[in-house]
């Protein structure tokens, strides 16, 4: 059984994404009571959670997230909700999916959920990725749990007629996630990992330049990694291509009211003047050239 309590909200404009494809004003945020359909391990560190969700939760854009009310487990009693980026959405099946690493009190609680259980998922929240009009080639660069955040963008870009090059990074081949899924939606996938040294940032930048020479990129995207953020800042300037980054951040309310997730940003690309923005409400997706490493 699913249920939702709509809370009409007007998203604040973001410098990096002043509109979510022009659709933000059409959205409402809801406290969605979702039913767990499955919650299975995909490898030694990550689980894949599938929820039956009400219609309002299905109107989610790539890069947006849900604020999950994680259950207690053992001695862990999570006080705050946990922000979780969408991995997949299926309006036909009325499902939303999450890919998460089990590593703290909140995700340990999520890991205990069995099919049939109820999970409170507040959202969808935030400013997502902005795909340029008539984009022909999009780079998706991600590592670890960041792969979950980037999967909806890859699918959306392919559906819009763009070619997607997805570079997936992990410590080892066994920890690479989403490879088959991204191939199935039409992305060109390149896997790199630490064991053979192919995840070295110089090698990744070389791969991006080679792909750009074949068909110029219209957008460079990444999630969560300082190393990848710095690489996209360099490549974006060198190749004259816009770049966007989805940030990971602990949050309090996810509504922009508590200011617990505020971070410094450049007021504009290359500016020495800093401003402060809320990751939950002004992001979590930002212009990479305005984003400061952490």
PDB file of C-alpha atoms in Angstrom:
ATOM      1  CA  UNK A   1       0.000   0.000   0.000  1.00  0.00           C
ATOM      2  CA  UNK A   2       1.286   3.476  -0.840  1.00  0.00           C
ATOM      3  CA  UNK A   3       0.139   6.893   0.204  1.00  0.00           C
ATOM      4  CA  UNK A   4       1.349  10.473  -0.059  1.00  0.00           C
ATOM      5  CA  UNK A   5       0.733  13.773   1.653  1.00  0.00           C
ATOM      6  CA  UNK A   6       1.359  16.586  -0.894  1.00  0.00           C
ATOM      7  CA  UNK A   7       3.104  19.734   0.252  1.00  0.00           C
ATOM      8  CA  UNK A   8       2.942  22.392  -2.500  1.00  0.00           C
ATOM      9  CA  UNK A   9       6.283  24.151  -2.775  1.00  0.00           C
ATOM     10  CA  UNK A  10       7.911  26.603  -5.150  1.00  0.00           C
ATOM     11  CA  UNK A  11      11.589  25.666  -5.697  1.00  0.00           C
ATOM     12  CA  UNK A  12      14.110  28.476  -5.350  1.00  0.00           C
ATOM     13  CA  UNK A  13      16.144  29.250  -8.477  1.00  0.00           C
ATOM     14  CA  UNK A  14      19.683  27.889  -8.689  1.00  0.00           C
ATOM     15  CA  UNK A  15      22.570  29.708 -10.331  1.00  0.00           C
ATOM     16  CA  UNK A  16      23.677  26.496 -12.008  1.00  0.00           C
ATOM     17  CA  UNK A  17      20.214  25.237 -12.893  1.00  0.00           C
ATOM     18  CA  UNK A  18      17.731  28.087 -12.832  1.00  0.00           C
ATOM     19  CA  UNK A  19      15.136  25.649 -14.080  1.00  0.00           C
ATOM     20  CA  UNK A  20      14.809  21.882 -14.161  1.00  0.00           C
ATOM     21  CA  UNK A  21      14.020  21.792 -17.848  1.00  0.00           C
ATOM     22  CA  UNK A  22      11.277  24.329 -17.164  1.00  0.00           C
ATOM     23  CA  UNK A  23       9.225  21.897 -15.108  1.00  0.00           C
ATOM     24  CA  UNK A  24      10.089  22.634 -11.471  1.00  0.00           C
ATOM     25  CA  UNK A  25       7.030  24.813 -10.915  1.00  0.00           C
ATOM     26  CA  UNK A  26       4.803  21.866 -11.869  1.00  0.00           C
ATOM     27  CA  UNK A  27       6.107  19.669  -9.079  1.00  0.00           C
ATOM     28  CA  UNK A  28       5.000  19.194  -5.525  1.00  0.00           C
ATOM     29  CA  UNK A  29       6.941  17.451  -2.813  1.00  0.00           C
ATOM     30  CA  UNK A  30       5.219  14.776  -0.779  1.00  0.00           C
ATOM     31  CA  UNK A  31       5.768  12.528   2.193  1.00  0.00           C
ATOM     32  CA  UNK A  32       5.357   9.265   0.294  1.00  0.00           C
ATOM     33  CA  UNK A  33       4.562   6.072   2.182  1.00  0.00           C
ATOM     34  CA  UNK A  34       6.096   3.423  -0.051  1.00  0.00           C
ATOM     35  CA  UNK A  35       5.998  -0.358   0.056  1.00  0.00           C
ATOM     36  CA  UNK A  36       9.254  -2.315  -0.137  1.00  0.00           C
ATOM     37  CA  UNK A  37       9.193  -4.748  -3.069  1.00  0.00           C
ATOM     38  CA  UNK A  38      12.804  -5.917  -2.797  1.00  0.00           C
ATOM     39  CA  UNK A  39      16.022  -4.971  -1.011  1.00  0.00           C
ATOM     40  CA  UNK A  40      18.787  -7.217  -2.306  1.00  0.00           C
ATOM     41  CA  UNK A  41      22.584  -7.166  -2.145  1.00  0.00           C
ATOM     42  CA  UNK A  42      24.281  -6.452  -5.477  1.00  0.00           C
ATOM     43  CA  UNK A  43      27.819  -6.976  -4.148  1.00  0.00           C
ATOM     44  CA  UNK A  44      29.646  -7.046  -0.815  1.00  0.00           C
ATOM     45  CA  UNK A  45      28.969  -3.350  -0.085  1.00  0.00           C
ATOM     46  CA  UNK A  46      25.833  -2.199  -1.901  1.00  0.00           C
ATOM     47  CA  UNK A  47      22.118  -2.998  -1.841  1.00  0.00           C
ATOM     48  CA  UNK A  48      19.387  -2.297  -4.396  1.00  0.00           C
ATOM     49  CA  UNK A  49      16.086  -1.085  -2.922  1.00  0.00           C
ATOM     50  CA  UNK A  50      12.876  -1.162  -4.988  1.00  0.00           C
ATOM     51  CA  UNK A  51       9.776   0.645  -3.691  1.00  0.00           C
ATOM     52  CA  UNK A  52       6.169   0.747  -4.832  1.00  0.00           C
ATOM     53  CA  UNK A  53       5.441   4.480  -4.831  1.00  0.00           C
ATOM     54  CA  UNK A  54       2.457   6.825  -5.305  1.00  0.00           C
ATOM     55  CA  UNK A  55       2.175   8.847  -8.544  1.00  0.00           C
ATOM     56  CA  UNK A  56       3.614  12.069  -7.122  1.00  0.00           C
ATOM     57  CA  UNK A  57       6.912  10.306  -6.340  1.00  0.00           C
ATOM     58  CA  UNK A  58       7.222   9.115  -9.944  1.00  0.00           C
ATOM     59  CA  UNK A  59       7.502  12.665 -11.334  1.00  0.00           C
ATOM     60  CA  UNK A  60      11.192  12.831 -10.475  1.00  0.00           C
ATOM     61  CA  UNK A  61      13.952  14.356 -12.608  1.00  0.00           C
ATOM     62  CA  UNK A  62      17.536  13.091 -13.059  1.00  0.00           C
ATOM     63  CA  UNK A  63      19.655  14.397 -10.193  1.00  0.00           C
ATOM     64  CA  UNK A  64      16.785  14.903  -7.751  1.00  0.00           C
ATOM     65  CA  UNK A  65      16.658  12.933  -4.505  1.00  0.00           C
ATOM     66  CA  UNK A  66      14.396  11.616  -1.766  1.00  0.00           C
ATOM     67  CA  UNK A  67      14.817  12.110   1.977  1.00  0.00           C
ATOM     68  CA  UNK A  68      14.384   8.654   3.516  1.00  0.00           C
ATOM     69  CA  UNK A  69      13.180   7.980   7.049  1.00  0.00           C
ATOM     70  CA  UNK A  70      15.546   5.114   7.830  1.00  0.00           C
ATOM     71  CA  UNK A  71      14.353   2.599  10.432  1.00  0.00           C
ATOM     72  CA  UNK A  72      16.325   1.744  13.591  1.00  0.00           C
ATOM     73  CA  UNK A  73      18.473  -1.384  13.643  1.00  0.00           C
ATOM     74  CA  UNK A  74      20.233  -2.901  16.626  1.00  0.00           C
ATOM     75  CA  UNK A  75      21.671  -0.021  18.642  1.00  0.00           C
ATOM     76  CA  UNK A  76      21.337   2.398  15.703  1.00  0.00           C
ATOM     77  CA  UNK A  77      18.471   4.889  15.915  1.00  0.00           C
ATOM     78  CA  UNK A  78      18.890   7.414  13.060  1.00  0.00           C
ATOM     79  CA  UNK A  79      17.745  10.852  14.191  1.00  0.00           C
ATOM     80  CA  UNK A  80      17.677  12.563  10.782  1.00  0.00           C
ATOM     81  CA  UNK A  81      16.444  11.357   7.440  1.00  0.00           C
ATOM     82  CA  UNK A  82      19.038  10.357   4.841  1.00  0.00           C
ATOM     83  CA  UNK A  83      19.186  11.994   1.381  1.00  0.00           C
ATOM     84  CA  UNK A  84      19.229   9.346  -1.335  1.00  0.00           C
ATOM     85  CA  UNK A  85      19.559  10.000  -5.064  1.00  0.00           C
ATOM     86  CA  UNK A  86      17.184   8.210  -7.376  1.00  0.00           C
ATOM     87  CA  UNK A  87      18.648   5.235  -9.246  1.00  0.00           C
ATOM     88  CA  UNK A  88      15.679   4.318 -11.449  1.00  0.00           C
ATOM     89  CA  UNK A  89      12.008   5.192 -11.834  1.00  0.00           C
ATOM     90  CA  UNK A  90       9.324   3.216 -13.664  1.00  0.00           C
ATOM     91  CA  UNK A  91       6.017   5.079 -14.077  1.00  0.00           C
ATOM     92  CA  UNK A  92       4.581   1.959 -15.710  1.00  0.00           C
ATOM     93  CA  UNK A  93       5.312  -0.198 -12.650  1.00  0.00           C
ATOM     94  CA  UNK A  94       4.860   2.667 -10.148  1.00  0.00           C
ATOM     95  CA  UNK A  95       8.312   2.010  -8.680  1.00  0.00           C
ATOM     96  CA  UNK A  96      11.314   4.051  -7.585  1.00  0.00           C
ATOM     97  CA  UNK A  97      14.701   2.456  -6.945  1.00  0.00           C
ATOM     98  CA  UNK A  98      17.786   3.280  -4.913  1.00  0.00           C
ATOM     99  CA  UNK A  99      21.328   1.904  -4.924  1.00  0.00           C
ATOM    100  CA  UNK A 100      23.082   2.492  -1.606  1.00  0.00           C
ATOM    101  CA  UNK A 101      26.234   1.582   0.265  1.00  0.00           C
ATOM    102  CA  UNK A 102      25.669   0.054   3.705  1.00  0.00           C
ATOM    103  CA  UNK A 103      28.097   2.003   5.878  1.00  0.00           C
ATOM    104  CA  UNK A 104      26.347   4.016   8.614  1.00  0.00           C
ATOM    105  CA  UNK A 105      23.426   3.995  11.017  1.00  0.00           C
ATOM    106  CA  UNK A 106      20.916   5.108   8.390  1.00  0.00           C
ATOM    107  CA  UNK A 107      21.895   2.687   5.658  1.00  0.00           C
ATOM    108  CA  UNK A 108      22.270  -0.163   8.152  1.00  0.00           C
ATOM    109  CA  UNK A 109      18.632   0.497   9.012  1.00  0.00           C
ATOM    110  CA  UNK A 110      17.655   0.521   5.341  1.00  0.00           C
ATOM    111  CA  UNK A 111      19.446  -2.784   4.885  1.00  0.00           C
ATOM    112  CA  UNK A 112      17.058  -4.463   7.344  1.00  0.00           C
ATOM    113  CA  UNK A 113      13.926  -3.668   5.324  1.00  0.00           C
ATOM    114  CA  UNK A 114      12.103  -6.730   4.033  1.00  0.00           C
ATOM    115  CA  UNK A 115       9.538  -6.975   1.206  1.00  0.00           C
ATOM    116  CA  UNK A 116       6.176  -5.741   2.425  1.00  0.00           C
ATOM    117  CA  UNK A 117       7.629  -3.184   4.843  1.00  0.00           C
ATOM    118  CA  UNK A 118       6.736   0.512   4.584  1.00  0.00           C
ATOM    119  CA  UNK A 119       9.292   3.281   4.056  1.00  0.00           C
ATOM    120  CA  UNK A 120       8.616   7.017   4.307  1.00  0.00           C
ATOM    121  CA  UNK A 121      10.307   8.694   1.304  1.00  0.00           C
ATOM    122  CA  UNK A 122      10.016  12.495   1.256  1.00  0.00           C
ATOM    123  CA  UNK A 123      10.406  14.013  -2.191  1.00  0.00           C
ATOM    124  CA  UNK A 124      11.288  14.380  -4.976  1.00  0.00           C
ATOM    125  CA  UNK A 125      13.513  17.240  -3.845  1.00  0.00           C
ATOM    126  CA  UNK A 126      16.118  19.519  -5.391  1.00  0.00           C
ATOM    127  CA  UNK A 127      17.377  20.908  -8.668  1.00  0.00           C
ATOM    128  CA  UNK A 128      18.414  18.197 -11.115  1.00  0.00           C
ATOM    129  CA  UNK A 129      20.640  18.074 -14.182  1.00  0.00           C
ATOM    130  CA  UNK A 130      19.962  20.481 -17.046  1.00  0.00           C
ATOM    131  CA  UNK A 131      20.453  18.884 -20.453  1.00  0.00           C
ATOM    132  CA  UNK A 132      21.346  21.411 -23.177  1.00  0.00           C
ATOM    133  CA  UNK A 133      18.826  21.640 -26.040  1.00  0.00           C
ATOM    134  CA  UNK A 134      19.778  19.404 -28.965  1.00  0.00           C
ATOM    135  CA  UNK A 135      22.585  17.816 -26.948  1.00  0.00           C
ATOM    136  CA  UNK A 136      24.408  15.267 -29.104  1.00  0.00           C
ATOM    137  CA  UNK A 137      26.997  13.857 -26.691  1.00  0.00           C
ATOM    138  CA  UNK A 138      26.966  13.698 -22.884  1.00  0.00           C
ATOM    139  CA  UNK A 139      29.719  12.473 -20.562  1.00  0.00           C
ATOM    140  CA  UNK A 140      28.765  10.635 -17.384  1.00  0.00           C
ATOM    141  CA  UNK A 141      31.749  10.152 -15.057  1.00  0.00           C
ATOM    142  CA  UNK A 142      31.104   8.399 -11.761  1.00  0.00           C
ATOM    143  CA  UNK A 143      32.594   6.209  -9.073  1.00  0.00           C
ATOM    144  CA  UNK A 144      31.072   4.121  -6.284  1.00  0.00           C
ATOM    145  CA  UNK A 145      27.668   5.259  -5.092  1.00  0.00           C
ATOM    146  CA  UNK A 146      27.846   8.185  -7.515  1.00  0.00           C
ATOM    147  CA  UNK A 147      26.942   5.708 -10.246  1.00  0.00           C
ATOM    148  CA  UNK A 148      23.405   5.567  -8.853  1.00  0.00           C
ATOM    149  CA  UNK A 149      22.967   9.324  -9.177  1.00  0.00           C
ATOM    150  CA  UNK A 150      24.111   9.380 -12.798  1.00  0.00           C
ATOM    151  CA  UNK A 151      22.049   6.465 -14.143  1.00  0.00           C
ATOM    152  CA  UNK A 152      18.785   8.428 -14.625  1.00  0.00           C
ATOM    153  CA  UNK A 153      20.653  11.173 -16.485  1.00  0.00           C
ATOM    154  CA  UNK A 154      22.199   8.647 -18.868  1.00  0.00           C
ATOM    155  CA  UNK A 155      18.813   7.114 -19.644  1.00  0.00           C
ATOM    156  CA  UNK A 156      17.178  10.535 -20.061  1.00  0.00           C
ATOM    157  CA  UNK A 157      19.904  11.777 -22.413  1.00  0.00           C
ATOM    158  CA  UNK A 158      19.664   8.659 -24.600  1.00  0.00           C
ATOM    159  CA  UNK A 159      15.885   9.052 -24.766  1.00  0.00           C
ATOM    160  CA  UNK A 160      16.429  12.644 -25.918  1.00  0.00           C
ATOM    161  CA  UNK A 161      18.591  11.369 -28.786  1.00  0.00           C
ATOM    162  CA  UNK A 162      22.035  12.066 -27.326  1.00  0.00           C
ATOM    163  CA  UNK A 163      24.993   9.740 -27.328  1.00  0.00           C
ATOM    164  CA  UNK A 164      26.145   8.992 -23.779  1.00  0.00           C
ATOM    165  CA  UNK A 165      29.686   8.009 -22.842  1.00  0.00           C
ATOM    166  CA  UNK A 166      29.693   6.598 -19.308  1.00  0.00           C
ATOM    167  CA  UNK A 167      33.044   6.129 -17.560  1.00  0.00           C
ATOM    168  CA  UNK A 168      32.509   3.951 -14.491  1.00  0.00           C
ATOM    169  CA  UNK A 169      35.221   3.826 -11.830  1.00  0.00           C
ATOM    170  CA  UNK A 170      35.679   1.504  -8.850  1.00  0.00           C
ATOM    171  CA  UNK A 171      38.364   0.027  -6.603  1.00  0.00           C
ATOM    172  CA  UNK A 172      38.026  -3.340  -8.339  1.00  0.00           C
ATOM    173  CA  UNK A 173      35.988  -4.907 -11.170  1.00  0.00           C
ATOM    174  CA  UNK A 174      33.792  -6.651  -8.584  1.00  0.00           C
ATOM    175  CA  UNK A 175      32.623  -3.275  -7.253  1.00  0.00           C
ATOM    176  CA  UNK A 176      31.685  -1.751 -10.616  1.00  0.00           C
ATOM    177  CA  UNK A 177      27.937  -1.160 -10.634  1.00  0.00           C
ATOM    178  CA  UNK A 178      25.348  -0.253 -13.268  1.00  0.00           C
ATOM    179  CA  UNK A 179      27.506  -1.410 -16.197  1.00  0.00           C
ATOM    180  CA  UNK A 180      24.924  -3.771 -17.683  1.00  0.00           C
ATOM    181  CA  UNK A 181      22.043  -1.421 -16.922  1.00  0.00           C
ATOM    182  CA  UNK A 182      23.722   1.529 -18.640  1.00  0.00           C
ATOM    183  CA  UNK A 183      24.562  -0.618 -21.649  1.00  0.00           C
ATOM    184  CA  UNK A 184      20.932  -1.742 -21.787  1.00  0.00           C
ATOM    185  CA  UNK A 185      19.654   1.845 -22.003  1.00  0.00           C
ATOM    186  CA  UNK A 186      22.068   2.632 -24.838  1.00  0.00           C
ATOM    187  CA  UNK A 187      25.111   4.222 -23.196  1.00  0.00           C
ATOM    188  CA  UNK A 188      28.677   3.561 -24.357  1.00  0.00           C
ATOM    189  CA  UNK A 189      30.334   2.235 -21.205  1.00  0.00           C
ATOM    190  CA  UNK A 190      34.020   2.351 -20.282  1.00  0.00           C
ATOM    191  CA  UNK A 191      35.052   0.613 -17.039  1.00  0.00           C
ATOM    192  CA  UNK A 192      38.160   1.733 -15.135  1.00  0.00           C
ATOM    193  CA  UNK A 193      39.407   0.527 -11.763  1.00  0.00           C
ATOM    194  CA  UNK A 194      42.240   0.879  -9.274  1.00  0.00           C
ATOM    195  CA  UNK A 195      43.629  -2.647  -9.548  1.00  0.00           C
ATOM    196  CA  UNK A 196      45.025  -2.185 -13.056  1.00  0.00           C
ATOM    197  CA  UNK A 197      45.632   1.565 -12.703  1.00  0.00           C
ATOM    198  CA  UNK A 198      43.109   2.487 -15.412  1.00  0.00           C
ATOM    199  CA  UNK A 199      41.255   4.741 -12.945  1.00  0.00           C
ATOM    200  CA  UNK A 200      44.228   7.124 -12.847  1.00  0.00           C
ATOM    201  CA  UNK A 201      42.880  10.606 -13.474  1.00  0.00           C
ATOM    202  CA  UNK A 202      45.363  11.315 -16.281  1.00  0.00           C
ATOM    203  CA  UNK A 203      44.129   8.218 -18.111  1.00  0.00           C
ATOM    204  CA  UNK A 204      40.493   9.228 -17.605  1.00  0.00           C
ATOM    205  CA  UNK A 205      41.166  12.722 -18.965  1.00  0.00           C
ATOM    206  CA  UNK A 206      42.859  11.136 -21.994  1.00  0.00           C
ATOM    207  CA  UNK A 207      39.763   8.995 -22.605  1.00  0.00           C
ATOM    208  CA  UNK A 208      37.530  12.062 -22.442  1.00  0.00           C
ATOM    209  CA  UNK A 209      39.684  13.984 -24.922  1.00  0.00           C
ATOM    210  CA  UNK A 210      39.669  11.020 -27.328  1.00  0.00           C
ATOM    211  CA  UNK A 211      35.875  10.721 -27.179  1.00  0.00           C
ATOM    212  CA  UNK A 212      35.499  14.481 -27.576  1.00  0.00           C
ATOM    213  CA  UNK A 213      37.638  14.371 -30.724  1.00  0.00           C
ATOM    214  CA  UNK A 214      35.291  11.740 -32.198  1.00  0.00           C
ATOM    215  CA  UNK A 215      32.088  13.641 -31.344  1.00  0.00           C
ATOM    216  CA  UNK A 216      32.317  16.838 -29.266  1.00  0.00           C
ATOM    217  CA  UNK A 217      30.676  16.710 -25.860  1.00  0.00           C
ATOM    218  CA  UNK A 218      27.833  19.114 -25.122  1.00  0.00           C
ATOM    219  CA  UNK A 219      27.805  18.398 -21.385  1.00  0.00           C
ATOM    220  CA  UNK A 220      30.224  16.900 -18.844  1.00  0.00           C
ATOM    221  CA  UNK A 221      28.748  15.490 -15.613  1.00  0.00           C
ATOM    222  CA  UNK A 222      29.976  13.809 -12.450  1.00  0.00           C
ATOM    223  CA  UNK A 223      28.980  13.131  -8.852  1.00  0.00           C
ATOM    224  CA  UNK A 224      30.528  13.345  -5.426  1.00  0.00           C
ATOM    225  CA  UNK A 225      34.274  13.069  -6.086  1.00  0.00           C
ATOM    226  CA  UNK A 226      36.738  15.945  -5.603  1.00  0.00           C
ATOM    227  CA  UNK A 227      39.112  14.262  -8.034  1.00  0.00           C
ATOM    228  CA  UNK A 228      36.464  14.029 -10.747  1.00  0.00           C
ATOM    229  CA  UNK A 229      35.188  17.545 -10.047  1.00  0.00           C
ATOM    230  CA  UNK A 230      38.677  19.002 -10.562  1.00  0.00           C
ATOM    231  CA  UNK A 231      39.094  16.932 -13.727  1.00  0.00           C
ATOM    232  CA  UNK A 232      35.828  18.221 -15.188  1.00  0.00           C
ATOM    233  CA  UNK A 233      36.750  21.793 -14.280  1.00  0.00           C
ATOM    234  CA  UNK A 234      39.992  21.417 -16.234  1.00  0.00           C
ATOM    235  CA  UNK A 235      38.357  19.620 -19.154  1.00  0.00           C
ATOM    236  CA  UNK A 236      35.407  21.991 -19.278  1.00  0.00           C
ATOM    237  CA  UNK A 237      37.720  24.988 -19.611  1.00  0.00           C
ATOM    238  CA  UNK A 238      40.041  23.247 -22.062  1.00  0.00           C
ATOM    239  CA  UNK A 239      37.274  21.909 -24.327  1.00  0.00           C
ATOM    240  CA  UNK A 240      34.864  24.821 -23.779  1.00  0.00           C
ATOM    241  CA  UNK A 241      32.086  22.491 -22.622  1.00  0.00           C
ATOM    242  CA  UNK A 242      29.677  23.146 -19.710  1.00  0.00           C
ATOM    243  CA  UNK A 243      30.036  20.819 -16.739  1.00  0.00           C
ATOM    244  CA  UNK A 244      27.661  19.949 -13.907  1.00  0.00           C
ATOM    245  CA  UNK A 245      28.302  18.138 -10.632  1.00  0.00           C
ATOM    246  CA  UNK A 246      25.865  16.441  -8.254  1.00  0.00           C
ATOM    247  CA  UNK A 247      27.024  16.926  -4.666  1.00  0.00           C
ATOM    248  CA  UNK A 248      26.682  14.546  -1.739  1.00  0.00           C
ATOM    249  CA  UNK A 249      25.910  16.254   1.559  1.00  0.00           C
ATOM    250  CA  UNK A 250      24.414  15.476   4.951  1.00  0.00           C
ATOM    251  CA  UNK A 251      21.161  17.379   5.397  1.00  0.00           C
ATOM    252  CA  UNK A 252      18.676  18.319   8.066  1.00  0.00           C
ATOM    253  CA  UNK A 253      15.340  19.253   6.523  1.00  0.00           C
ATOM    254  CA  UNK A 254      15.959  18.952   2.731  1.00  0.00           C
ATOM    255  CA  UNK A 255      13.652  21.964   2.306  1.00  0.00           C
ATOM    256  CA  UNK A 256      16.209  24.765   2.500  1.00  0.00           C
ATOM    257  CA  UNK A 257      14.964  26.006   5.867  1.00  0.00           C
ATOM    258  CA  UNK A 258      17.521  24.708   8.388  1.00  0.00           C
ATOM    259  CA  UNK A 259      20.681  25.759   6.448  1.00  0.00           C
ATOM    260  CA  UNK A 260      22.534  22.662   7.685  1.00  0.00           C
ATOM    261  CA  UNK A 261      23.811  21.822   4.196  1.00  0.00           C
ATOM    262  CA  UNK A 262      25.160  25.259   3.200  1.00  0.00           C
ATOM    263  CA  UNK A 263      28.445  25.267   1.272  1.00  0.00           C
ATOM    264  CA  UNK A 264      30.593  27.955  -0.379  1.00  0.00           C
ATOM    265  CA  UNK A 265      30.446  28.472  -4.153  1.00  0.00           C
ATOM    266  CA  UNK A 266      31.951  30.932  -6.579  1.00  0.00           C
ATOM    267  CA  UNK A 267      29.401  33.584  -7.549  1.00  0.00           C
ATOM    268  CA  UNK A 268      30.222  32.858 -11.183  1.00  0.00           C
ATOM    269  CA  UNK A 269      32.782  30.693 -13.021  1.00  0.00           C
ATOM    270  CA  UNK A 270      36.279  32.010 -12.310  1.00  0.00           C
ATOM    271  CA  UNK A 271      35.055  34.553  -9.765  1.00  0.00           C
ATOM    272  CA  UNK A 272      37.050  35.264  -6.611  1.00  0.00           C
ATOM    273  CA  UNK A 273      33.821  36.280  -4.863  1.00  0.00           C
ATOM    274  CA  UNK A 274      32.150  33.525  -2.877  1.00  0.00           C
ATOM    275  CA  UNK A 275      28.498  32.940  -2.056  1.00  0.00           C
ATOM    276  CA  UNK A 276      26.771  30.337   0.094  1.00  0.00           C
ATOM    277  CA  UNK A 277      24.108  27.984  -1.209  1.00  0.00           C
ATOM    278  CA  UNK A 278      21.969  25.202   0.182  1.00  0.00           C
ATOM    279  CA  UNK A 279      22.840  21.862  -1.377  1.00  0.00           C
ATOM    280  CA  UNK A 280      19.347  20.478  -0.768  1.00  0.00           C
ATOM    281  CA  UNK A 281      17.361  23.331  -2.307  1.00  0.00           C
ATOM    282  CA  UNK A 282      19.696  25.183  -4.680  1.00  0.00           C
ATOM    283  CA  UNK A 283      21.192  21.841  -5.753  1.00  0.00           C
ATOM    284  CA  UNK A 284      22.239  19.104  -5.398  1.00  0.00           C
ATOM    285  CA  UNK A 285      23.341  19.693  -9.010  1.00  0.00           C
ATOM    286  CA  UNK A 286      25.546  22.739  -9.608  1.00  0.00           C
ATOM    287  CA  UNK A 287      27.706  24.294 -12.294  1.00  0.00           C
ATOM    288  CA  UNK A 288      31.060  22.560 -11.858  1.00  0.00           C
ATOM    289  CA  UNK A 289      32.991  25.781 -12.508  1.00  0.00           C
ATOM    290  CA  UNK A 290      31.243  27.461  -9.572  1.00  0.00           C
ATOM    291  CA  UNK A 291      31.713  24.521  -7.209  1.00  0.00           C
ATOM    292  CA  UNK A 292      34.507  24.560  -4.623  1.00  0.00           C
ATOM    293  CA  UNK A 293      36.260  21.371  -3.546  1.00  0.00           C
ATOM    294  CA  UNK A 294      35.733  20.139   0.000  1.00  0.00           C
TER     295      UNK A 294
END
